[in-house]
PDB file of C-alpha atoms in Angstrom:
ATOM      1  CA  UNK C   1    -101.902  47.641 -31.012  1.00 58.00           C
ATOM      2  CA  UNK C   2     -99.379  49.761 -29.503  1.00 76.00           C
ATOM      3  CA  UNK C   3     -96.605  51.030 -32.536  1.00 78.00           C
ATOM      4  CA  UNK C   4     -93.558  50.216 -29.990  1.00 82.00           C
ATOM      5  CA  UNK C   5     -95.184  46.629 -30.535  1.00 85.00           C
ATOM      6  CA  UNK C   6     -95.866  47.040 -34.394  1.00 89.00           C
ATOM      7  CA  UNK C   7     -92.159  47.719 -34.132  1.00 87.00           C
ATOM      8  CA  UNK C   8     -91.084  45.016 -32.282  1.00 88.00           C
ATOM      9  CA  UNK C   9     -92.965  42.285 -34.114  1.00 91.00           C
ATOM     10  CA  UNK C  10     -91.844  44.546 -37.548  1.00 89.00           C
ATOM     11  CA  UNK C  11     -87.961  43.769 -36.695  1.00 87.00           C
ATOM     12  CA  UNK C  12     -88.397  40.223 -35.522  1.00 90.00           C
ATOM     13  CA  UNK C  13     -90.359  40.029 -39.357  1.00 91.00           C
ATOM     14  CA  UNK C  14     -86.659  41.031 -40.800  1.00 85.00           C
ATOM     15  CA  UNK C  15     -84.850  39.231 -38.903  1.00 83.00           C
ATOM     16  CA  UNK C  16     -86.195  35.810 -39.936  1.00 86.00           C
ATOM     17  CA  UNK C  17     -86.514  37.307 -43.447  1.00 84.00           C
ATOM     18  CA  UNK C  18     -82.713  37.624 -43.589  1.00 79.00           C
ATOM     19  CA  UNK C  19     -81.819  34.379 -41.728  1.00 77.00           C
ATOM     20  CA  UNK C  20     -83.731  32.318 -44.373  1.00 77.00           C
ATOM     21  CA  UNK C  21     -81.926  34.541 -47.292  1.00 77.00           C
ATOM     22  CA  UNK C  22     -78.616  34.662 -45.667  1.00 71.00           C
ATOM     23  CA  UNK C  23     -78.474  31.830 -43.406  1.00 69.00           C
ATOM     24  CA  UNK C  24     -77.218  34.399 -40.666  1.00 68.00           C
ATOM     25  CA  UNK C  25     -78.176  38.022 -39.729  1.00 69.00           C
ATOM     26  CA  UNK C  26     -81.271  37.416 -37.481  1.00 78.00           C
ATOM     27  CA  UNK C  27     -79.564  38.704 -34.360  1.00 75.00           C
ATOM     28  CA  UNK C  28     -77.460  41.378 -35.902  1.00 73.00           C
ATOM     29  CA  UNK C  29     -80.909  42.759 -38.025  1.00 78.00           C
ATOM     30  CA  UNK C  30     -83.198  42.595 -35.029  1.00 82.00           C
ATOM     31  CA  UNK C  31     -81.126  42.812 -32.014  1.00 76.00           C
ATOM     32  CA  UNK C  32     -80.222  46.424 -32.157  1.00 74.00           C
ATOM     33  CA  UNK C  33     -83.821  47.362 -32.612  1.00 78.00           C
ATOM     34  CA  UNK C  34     -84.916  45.250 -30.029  1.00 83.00           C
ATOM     35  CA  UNK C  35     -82.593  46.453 -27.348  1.00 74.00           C
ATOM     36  CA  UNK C  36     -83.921  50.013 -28.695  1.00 75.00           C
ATOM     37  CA  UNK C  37     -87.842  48.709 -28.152  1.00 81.00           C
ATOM     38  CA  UNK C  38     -87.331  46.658 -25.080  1.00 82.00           C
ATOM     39  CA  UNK C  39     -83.914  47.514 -22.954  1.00 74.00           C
ATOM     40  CA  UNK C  40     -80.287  45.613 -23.336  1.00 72.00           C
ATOM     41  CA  UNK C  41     -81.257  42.699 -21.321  1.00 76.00           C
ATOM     42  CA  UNK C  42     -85.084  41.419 -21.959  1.00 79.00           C
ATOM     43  CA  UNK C  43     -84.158  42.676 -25.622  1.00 80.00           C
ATOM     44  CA  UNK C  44     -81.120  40.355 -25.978  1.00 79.00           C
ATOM     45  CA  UNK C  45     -82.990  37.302 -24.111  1.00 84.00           C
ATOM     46  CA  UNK C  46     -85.625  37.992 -27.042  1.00 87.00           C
ATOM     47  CA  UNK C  47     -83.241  37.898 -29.789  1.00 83.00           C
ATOM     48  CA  UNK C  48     -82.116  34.678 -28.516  1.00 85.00           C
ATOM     49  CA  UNK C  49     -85.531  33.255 -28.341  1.00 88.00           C
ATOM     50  CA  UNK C  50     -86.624  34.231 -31.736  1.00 88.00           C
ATOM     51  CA  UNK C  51     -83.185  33.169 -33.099  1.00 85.00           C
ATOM     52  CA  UNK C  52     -83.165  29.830 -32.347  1.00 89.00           C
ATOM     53  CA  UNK C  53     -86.050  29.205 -34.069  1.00 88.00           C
ATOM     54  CA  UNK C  54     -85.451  30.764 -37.503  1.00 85.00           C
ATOM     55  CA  UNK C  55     -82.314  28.819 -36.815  1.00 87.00           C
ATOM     56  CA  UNK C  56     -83.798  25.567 -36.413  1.00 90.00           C
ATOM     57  CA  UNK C  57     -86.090  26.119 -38.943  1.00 86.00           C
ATOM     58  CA  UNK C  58     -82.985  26.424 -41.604  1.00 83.00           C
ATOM     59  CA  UNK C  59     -81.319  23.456 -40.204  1.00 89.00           C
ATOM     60  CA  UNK C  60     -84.410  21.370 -40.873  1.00 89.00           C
ATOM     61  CA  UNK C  61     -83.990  21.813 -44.372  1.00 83.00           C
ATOM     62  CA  UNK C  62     -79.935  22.194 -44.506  1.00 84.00           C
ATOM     63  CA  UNK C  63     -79.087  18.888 -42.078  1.00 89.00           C
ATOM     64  CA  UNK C  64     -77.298  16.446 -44.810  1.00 90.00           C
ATOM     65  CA  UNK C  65     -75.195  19.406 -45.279  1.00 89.00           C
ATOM     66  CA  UNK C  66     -74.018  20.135 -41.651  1.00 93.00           C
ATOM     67  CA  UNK C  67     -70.442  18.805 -41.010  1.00 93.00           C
ATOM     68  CA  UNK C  68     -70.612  17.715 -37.769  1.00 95.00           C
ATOM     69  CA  UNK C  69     -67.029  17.229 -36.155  1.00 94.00           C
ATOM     70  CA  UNK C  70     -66.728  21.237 -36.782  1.00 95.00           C
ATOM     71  CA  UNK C  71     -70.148  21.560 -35.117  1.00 96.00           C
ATOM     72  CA  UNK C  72     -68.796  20.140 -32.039  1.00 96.00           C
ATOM     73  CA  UNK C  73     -65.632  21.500 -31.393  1.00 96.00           C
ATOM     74  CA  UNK C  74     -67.705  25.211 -31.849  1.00 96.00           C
ATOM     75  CA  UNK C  75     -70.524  24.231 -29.914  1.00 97.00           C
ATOM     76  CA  UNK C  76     -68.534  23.567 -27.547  1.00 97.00           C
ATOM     77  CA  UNK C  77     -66.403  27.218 -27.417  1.00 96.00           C
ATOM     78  CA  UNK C  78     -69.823  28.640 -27.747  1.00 96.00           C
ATOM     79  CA  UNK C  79     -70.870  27.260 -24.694  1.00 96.00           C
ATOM     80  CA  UNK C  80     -68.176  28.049 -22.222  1.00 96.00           C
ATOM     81  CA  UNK C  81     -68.617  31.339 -23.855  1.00 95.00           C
ATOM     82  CA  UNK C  82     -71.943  32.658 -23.048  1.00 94.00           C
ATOM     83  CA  UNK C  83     -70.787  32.465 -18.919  1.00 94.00           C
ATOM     84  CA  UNK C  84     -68.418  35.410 -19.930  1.00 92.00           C
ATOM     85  CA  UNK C  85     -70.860  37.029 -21.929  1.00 89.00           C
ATOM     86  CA  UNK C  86     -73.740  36.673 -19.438  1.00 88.00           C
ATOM     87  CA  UNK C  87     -71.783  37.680 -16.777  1.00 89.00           C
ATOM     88  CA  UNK C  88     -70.629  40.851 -18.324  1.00 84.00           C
ATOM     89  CA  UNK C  89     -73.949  42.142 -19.715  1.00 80.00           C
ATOM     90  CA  UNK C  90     -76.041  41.206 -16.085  1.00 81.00           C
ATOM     91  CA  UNK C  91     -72.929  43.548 -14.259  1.00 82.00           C
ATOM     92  CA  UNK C  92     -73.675  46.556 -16.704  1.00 79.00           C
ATOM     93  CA  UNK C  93     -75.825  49.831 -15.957  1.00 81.00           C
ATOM     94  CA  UNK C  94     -78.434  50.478 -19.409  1.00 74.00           C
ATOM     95  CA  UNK C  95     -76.274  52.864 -21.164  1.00 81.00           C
ATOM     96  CA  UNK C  96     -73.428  51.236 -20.745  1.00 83.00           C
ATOM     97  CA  UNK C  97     -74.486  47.769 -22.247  1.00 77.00           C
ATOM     98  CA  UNK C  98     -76.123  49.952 -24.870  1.00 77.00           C
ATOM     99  CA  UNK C  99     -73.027  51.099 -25.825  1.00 83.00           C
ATOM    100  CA  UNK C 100     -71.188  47.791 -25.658  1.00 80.00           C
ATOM    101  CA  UNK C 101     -73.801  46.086 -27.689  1.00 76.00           C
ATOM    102  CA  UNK C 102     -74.249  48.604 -30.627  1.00 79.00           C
ATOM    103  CA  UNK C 103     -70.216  48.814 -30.639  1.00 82.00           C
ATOM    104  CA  UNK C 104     -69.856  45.077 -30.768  1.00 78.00           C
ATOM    105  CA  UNK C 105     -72.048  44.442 -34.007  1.00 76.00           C
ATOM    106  CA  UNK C 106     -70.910  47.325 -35.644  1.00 81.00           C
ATOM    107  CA  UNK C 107     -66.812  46.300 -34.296  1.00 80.00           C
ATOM    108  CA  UNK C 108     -68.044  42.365 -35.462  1.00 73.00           C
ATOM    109  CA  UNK C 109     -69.595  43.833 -38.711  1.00 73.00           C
ATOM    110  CA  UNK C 110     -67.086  45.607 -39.913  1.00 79.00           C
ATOM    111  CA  UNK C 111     -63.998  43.268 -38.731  1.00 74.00           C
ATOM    112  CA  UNK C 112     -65.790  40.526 -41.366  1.00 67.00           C
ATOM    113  CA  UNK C 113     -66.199  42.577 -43.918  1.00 71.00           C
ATOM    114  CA  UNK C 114     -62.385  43.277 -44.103  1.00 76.00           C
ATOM    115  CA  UNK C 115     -60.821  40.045 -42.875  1.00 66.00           C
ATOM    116  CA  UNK C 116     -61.746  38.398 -46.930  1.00 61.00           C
ATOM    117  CA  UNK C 117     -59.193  41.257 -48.439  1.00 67.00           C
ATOM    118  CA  UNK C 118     -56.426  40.721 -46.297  1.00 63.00           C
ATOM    119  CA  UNK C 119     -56.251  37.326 -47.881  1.00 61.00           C
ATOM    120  CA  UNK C 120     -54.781  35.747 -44.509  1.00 64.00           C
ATOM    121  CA  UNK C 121     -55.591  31.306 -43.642  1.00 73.00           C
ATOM    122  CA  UNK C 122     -55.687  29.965 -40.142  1.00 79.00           C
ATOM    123  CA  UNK C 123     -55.922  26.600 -39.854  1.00 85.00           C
ATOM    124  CA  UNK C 124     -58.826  24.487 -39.192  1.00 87.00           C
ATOM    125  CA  UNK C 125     -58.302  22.778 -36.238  1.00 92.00           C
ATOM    126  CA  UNK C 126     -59.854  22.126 -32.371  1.00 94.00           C
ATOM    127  CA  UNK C 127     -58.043  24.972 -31.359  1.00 93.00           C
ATOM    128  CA  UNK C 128     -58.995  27.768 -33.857  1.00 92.00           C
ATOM    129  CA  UNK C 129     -63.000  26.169 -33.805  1.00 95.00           C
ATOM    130  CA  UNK C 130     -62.784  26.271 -29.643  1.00 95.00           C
ATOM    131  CA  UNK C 131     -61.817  29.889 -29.886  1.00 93.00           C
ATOM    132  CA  UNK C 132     -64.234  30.925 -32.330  1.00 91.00           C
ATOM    133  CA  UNK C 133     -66.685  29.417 -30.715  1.00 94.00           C
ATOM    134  CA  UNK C 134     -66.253  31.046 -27.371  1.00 95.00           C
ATOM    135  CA  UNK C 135     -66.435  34.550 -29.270  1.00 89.00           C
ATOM    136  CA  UNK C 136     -69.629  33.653 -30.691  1.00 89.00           C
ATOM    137  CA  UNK C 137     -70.880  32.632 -27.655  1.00 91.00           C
ATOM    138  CA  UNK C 138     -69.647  35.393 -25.688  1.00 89.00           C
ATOM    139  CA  UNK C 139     -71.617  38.156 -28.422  1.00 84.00           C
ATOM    140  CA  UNK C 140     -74.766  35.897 -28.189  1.00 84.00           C
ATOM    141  CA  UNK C 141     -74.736  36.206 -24.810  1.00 85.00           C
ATOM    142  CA  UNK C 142     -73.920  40.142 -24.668  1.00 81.00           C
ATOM    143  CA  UNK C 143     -75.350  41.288 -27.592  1.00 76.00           C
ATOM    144  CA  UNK C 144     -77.514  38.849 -28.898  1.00 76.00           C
ATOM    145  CA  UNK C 145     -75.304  38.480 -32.254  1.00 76.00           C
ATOM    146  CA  UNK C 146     -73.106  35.025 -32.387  1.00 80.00           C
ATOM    147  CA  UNK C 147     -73.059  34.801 -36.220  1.00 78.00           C
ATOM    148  CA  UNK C 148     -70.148  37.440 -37.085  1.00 77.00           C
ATOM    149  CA  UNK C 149     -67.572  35.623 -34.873  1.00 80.00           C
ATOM    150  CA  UNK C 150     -68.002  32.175 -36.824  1.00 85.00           C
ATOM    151  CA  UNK C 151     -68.377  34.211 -40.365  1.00 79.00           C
ATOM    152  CA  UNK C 152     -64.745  35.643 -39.401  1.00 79.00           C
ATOM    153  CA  UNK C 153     -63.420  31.530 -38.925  1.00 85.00           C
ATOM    154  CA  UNK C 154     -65.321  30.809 -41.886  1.00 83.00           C
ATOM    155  CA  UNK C 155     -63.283  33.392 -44.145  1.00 77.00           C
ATOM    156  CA  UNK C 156     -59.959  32.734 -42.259  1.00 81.00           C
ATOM    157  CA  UNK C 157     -60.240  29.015 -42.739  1.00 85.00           C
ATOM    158  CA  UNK C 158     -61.494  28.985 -46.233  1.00 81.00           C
ATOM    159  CA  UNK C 159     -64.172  26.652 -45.052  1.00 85.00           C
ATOM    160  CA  UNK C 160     -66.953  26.361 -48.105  1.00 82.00           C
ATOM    161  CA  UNK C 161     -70.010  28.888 -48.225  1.00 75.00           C
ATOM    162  CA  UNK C 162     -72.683  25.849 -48.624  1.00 79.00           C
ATOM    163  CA  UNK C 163     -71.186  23.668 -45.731  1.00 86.00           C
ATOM    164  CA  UNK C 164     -70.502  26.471 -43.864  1.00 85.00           C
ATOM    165  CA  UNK C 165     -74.328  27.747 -43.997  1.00 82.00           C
ATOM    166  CA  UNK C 166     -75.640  24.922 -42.914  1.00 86.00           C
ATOM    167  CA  UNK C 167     -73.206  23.847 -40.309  1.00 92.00           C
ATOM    168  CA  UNK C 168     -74.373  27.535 -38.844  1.00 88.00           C
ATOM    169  CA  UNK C 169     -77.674  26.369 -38.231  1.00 90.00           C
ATOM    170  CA  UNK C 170     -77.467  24.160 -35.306  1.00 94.00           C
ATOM    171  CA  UNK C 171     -74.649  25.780 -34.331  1.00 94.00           C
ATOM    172  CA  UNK C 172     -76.055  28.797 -33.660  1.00 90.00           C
ATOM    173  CA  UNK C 173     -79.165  27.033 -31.809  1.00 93.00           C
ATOM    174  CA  UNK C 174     -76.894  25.679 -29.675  1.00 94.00           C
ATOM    175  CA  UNK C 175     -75.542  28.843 -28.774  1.00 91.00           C
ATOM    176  CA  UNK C 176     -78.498  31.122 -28.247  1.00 89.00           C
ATOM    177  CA  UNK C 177     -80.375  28.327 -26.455  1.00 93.00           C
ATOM    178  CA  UNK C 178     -77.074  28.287 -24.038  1.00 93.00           C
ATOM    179  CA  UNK C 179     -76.942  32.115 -24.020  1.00 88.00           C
ATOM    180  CA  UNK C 180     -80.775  32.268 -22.812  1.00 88.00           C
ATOM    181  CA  UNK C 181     -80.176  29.693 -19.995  1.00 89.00           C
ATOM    182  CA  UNK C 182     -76.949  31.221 -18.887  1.00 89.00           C
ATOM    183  CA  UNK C 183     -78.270  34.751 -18.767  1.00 83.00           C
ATOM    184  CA  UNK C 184     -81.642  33.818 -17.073  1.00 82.00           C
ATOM    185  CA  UNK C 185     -79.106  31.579 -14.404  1.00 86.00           C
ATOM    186  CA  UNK C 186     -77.153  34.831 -13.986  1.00 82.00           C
ATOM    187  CA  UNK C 187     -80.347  37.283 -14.353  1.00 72.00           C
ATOM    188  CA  UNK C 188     -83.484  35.801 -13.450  1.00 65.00           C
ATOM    189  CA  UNK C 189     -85.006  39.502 -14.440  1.00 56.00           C
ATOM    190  CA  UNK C 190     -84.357  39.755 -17.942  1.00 64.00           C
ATOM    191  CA  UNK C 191     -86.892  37.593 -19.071  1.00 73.00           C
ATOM    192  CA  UNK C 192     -88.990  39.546 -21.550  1.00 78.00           C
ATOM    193  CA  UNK C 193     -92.724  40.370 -20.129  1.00 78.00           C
ATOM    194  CA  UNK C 194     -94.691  40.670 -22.760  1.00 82.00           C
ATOM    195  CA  UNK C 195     -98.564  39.764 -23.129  1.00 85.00           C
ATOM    196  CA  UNK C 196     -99.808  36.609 -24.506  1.00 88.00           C
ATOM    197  CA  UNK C 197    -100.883  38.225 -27.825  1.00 88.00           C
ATOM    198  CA  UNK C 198     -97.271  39.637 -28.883  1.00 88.00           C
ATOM    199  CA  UNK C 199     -95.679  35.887 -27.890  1.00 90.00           C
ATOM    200  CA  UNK C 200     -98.414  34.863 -30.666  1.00 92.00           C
ATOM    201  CA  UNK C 201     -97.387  37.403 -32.803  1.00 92.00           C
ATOM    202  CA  UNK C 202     -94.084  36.605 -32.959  1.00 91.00           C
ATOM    203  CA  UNK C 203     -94.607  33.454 -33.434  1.00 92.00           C
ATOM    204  CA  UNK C 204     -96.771  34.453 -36.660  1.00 94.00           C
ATOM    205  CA  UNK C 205     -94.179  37.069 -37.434  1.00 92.00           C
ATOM    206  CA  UNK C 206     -91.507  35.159 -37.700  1.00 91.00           C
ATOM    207  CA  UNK C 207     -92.956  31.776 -39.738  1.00 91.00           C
ATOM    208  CA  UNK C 208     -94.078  34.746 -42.087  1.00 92.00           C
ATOM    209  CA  UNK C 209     -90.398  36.178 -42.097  1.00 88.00           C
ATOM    210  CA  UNK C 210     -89.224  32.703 -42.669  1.00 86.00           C
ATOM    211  CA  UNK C 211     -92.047  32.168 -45.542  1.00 87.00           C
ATOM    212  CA  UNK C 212     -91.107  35.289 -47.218  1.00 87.00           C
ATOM    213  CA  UNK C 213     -87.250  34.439 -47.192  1.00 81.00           C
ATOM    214  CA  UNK C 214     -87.667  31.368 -48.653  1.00 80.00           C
ATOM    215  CA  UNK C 215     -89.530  32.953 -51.364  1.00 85.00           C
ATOM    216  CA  UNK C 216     -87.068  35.671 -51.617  1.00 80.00           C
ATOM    217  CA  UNK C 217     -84.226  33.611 -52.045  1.00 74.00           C
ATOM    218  CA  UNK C 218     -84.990  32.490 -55.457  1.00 79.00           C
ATOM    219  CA  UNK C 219     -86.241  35.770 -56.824  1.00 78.00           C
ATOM    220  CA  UNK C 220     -83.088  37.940 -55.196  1.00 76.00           C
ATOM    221  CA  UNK C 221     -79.137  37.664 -55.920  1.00 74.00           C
ATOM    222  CA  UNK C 222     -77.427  36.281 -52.805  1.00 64.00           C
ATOM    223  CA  UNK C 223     -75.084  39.454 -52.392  1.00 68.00           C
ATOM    224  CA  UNK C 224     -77.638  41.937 -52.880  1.00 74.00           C
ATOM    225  CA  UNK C 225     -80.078  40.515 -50.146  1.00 67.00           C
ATOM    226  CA  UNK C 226     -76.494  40.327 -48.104  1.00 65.00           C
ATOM    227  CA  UNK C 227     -76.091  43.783 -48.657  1.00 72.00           C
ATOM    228  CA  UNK C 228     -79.782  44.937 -47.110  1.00 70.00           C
ATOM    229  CA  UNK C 229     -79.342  43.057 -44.042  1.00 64.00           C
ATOM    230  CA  UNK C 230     -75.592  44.805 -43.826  1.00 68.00           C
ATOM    231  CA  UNK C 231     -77.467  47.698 -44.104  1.00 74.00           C
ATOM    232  CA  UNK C 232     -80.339  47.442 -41.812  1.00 69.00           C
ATOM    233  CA  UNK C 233     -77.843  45.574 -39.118  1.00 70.00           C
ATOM    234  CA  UNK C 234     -75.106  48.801 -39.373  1.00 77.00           C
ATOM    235  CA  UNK C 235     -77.823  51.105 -38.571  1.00 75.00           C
ATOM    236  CA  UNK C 236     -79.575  49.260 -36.170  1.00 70.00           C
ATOM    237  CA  UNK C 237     -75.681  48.928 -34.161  1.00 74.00           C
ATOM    238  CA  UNK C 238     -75.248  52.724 -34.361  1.00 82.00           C
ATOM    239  CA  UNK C 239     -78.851  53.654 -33.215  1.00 76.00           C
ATOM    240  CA  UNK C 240     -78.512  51.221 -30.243  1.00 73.00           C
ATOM    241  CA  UNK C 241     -74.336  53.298 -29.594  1.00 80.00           C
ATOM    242  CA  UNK C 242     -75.944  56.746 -30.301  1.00 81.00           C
ATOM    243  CA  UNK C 243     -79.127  56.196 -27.633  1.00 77.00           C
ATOM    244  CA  UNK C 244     -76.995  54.481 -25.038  1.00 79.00           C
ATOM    245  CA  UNK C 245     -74.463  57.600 -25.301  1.00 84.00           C
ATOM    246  CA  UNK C 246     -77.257  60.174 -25.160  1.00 80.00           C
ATOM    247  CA  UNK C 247     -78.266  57.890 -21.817  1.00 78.00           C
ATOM    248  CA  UNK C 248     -74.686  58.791 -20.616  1.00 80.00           C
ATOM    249  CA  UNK C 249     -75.212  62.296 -20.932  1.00 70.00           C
TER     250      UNK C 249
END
């Protein structure tokens, strides 16, 4: 097996690992690295793929939990979203979106970190849940990462962690499933063309991922397993701004 696939299936494995822990972080832990492996576009349509089914596979065991008027009004942002999103990314040269991408998780990472200590409340209402929506949408689409955009709402609106986790799920399938369509629509091209054997890997890659997380979650403190996919996803963001500089010069 080629490493640059040992990679690829490696990040995909962390990924689901830290969606099942987190609830969140599949995109923002394996989409830098894939856009490394692959290239921005076929690596973002990837990230989709893979996403919404760790996604799906939370929200199979999280559905009494979803509140589903909030679902809705964000679905539907998320939506209307991903045509900015797509559009942008299929109009950018390589380095470029490189740069964009690994500036927008790291700029999204760091933006909801800090938004809990300012100690600032938006209201919950069609209007704030359209327009975080559309965000989310718009990153899934361009950078493979919709979850930051919806953790900022979440903070802002005081919604509750539990709800809020599992109202992510289908939310997020939602999204990526609209951000694959739109961006094959836009970009035929970016489909990823990979062999038969590393689809099947993935697929094993990521039920194991999703197998290990659920075993991790009760033998690991929320925060600190919160922490390690911060970690992996800031470094993953700066590789992906770092190579598509150096592509620049």
């Amino acid at each position: 097996m080629e490493p640059v696939v040992v990679l690829i299936l490696f990040a995909v494995f962390l990924g689901a690992l830290s969606q099942r822990v987190t609830g969140m972080g599949f995109g923002l832990v394996s989409g830098p690295f894939l856009v490394l492996l692959l290239d921005p576009f076929s690596g973002v349509i990837l990230v989709n793929i893979c996403g919404i089914v760790a996604s799906f596979s939370v929200f199979v065991r999280t559905f009494a939990e979803v509140e589903w008027p909030p679902f809705r009004h964000l679905a539907l942002g998320a939506v209307i979203g991903t045509i900015p999103g797509a559009l942008l990314s299929s109009s950018m040269p390589t380095p470029p979106l490189q740069i964009l991408i690994g500036a927008l998780i790291v700029i999204s990472l760091i933006s909801s970190l800090t938004l809990g200590k300012l100690g600032r409340a938006i209201p919950a209402n069609l209007g704030t849940r359209l327009t975080a929506g559309l965000f989310s949408g718009a990153m899934s689409a361009a950078a493979g990462a919709g979850g930051p955009a919806v953790s900022a709402y979440a903070v802002l609106t005081n919604w509750e962690q539990r709800s809020f986790a599992a109202t992510l799920q289908p939310f997020l399938v939602v999204g990526t499933a609209s951000a694959v369509v739109m961006k094959v629509i836009i970009n035929g091209g970016t489909w990823p063309h990979l062999e038969v054997g590393v689809w099947i890997g993935l697929g094993a890659v990521l039920l194991a991922g999703l197998v290990g997380g659920d075993w991790l979650s009760r033998h690991i403190d929320a925060a600190i397993a919160r922490i390690g996919m911060l970690v992996l996803a800031f470094g993953g963001g700066i590789a992906a701004l770092v190579k598509g500089v150096v592509g620049l010069v």
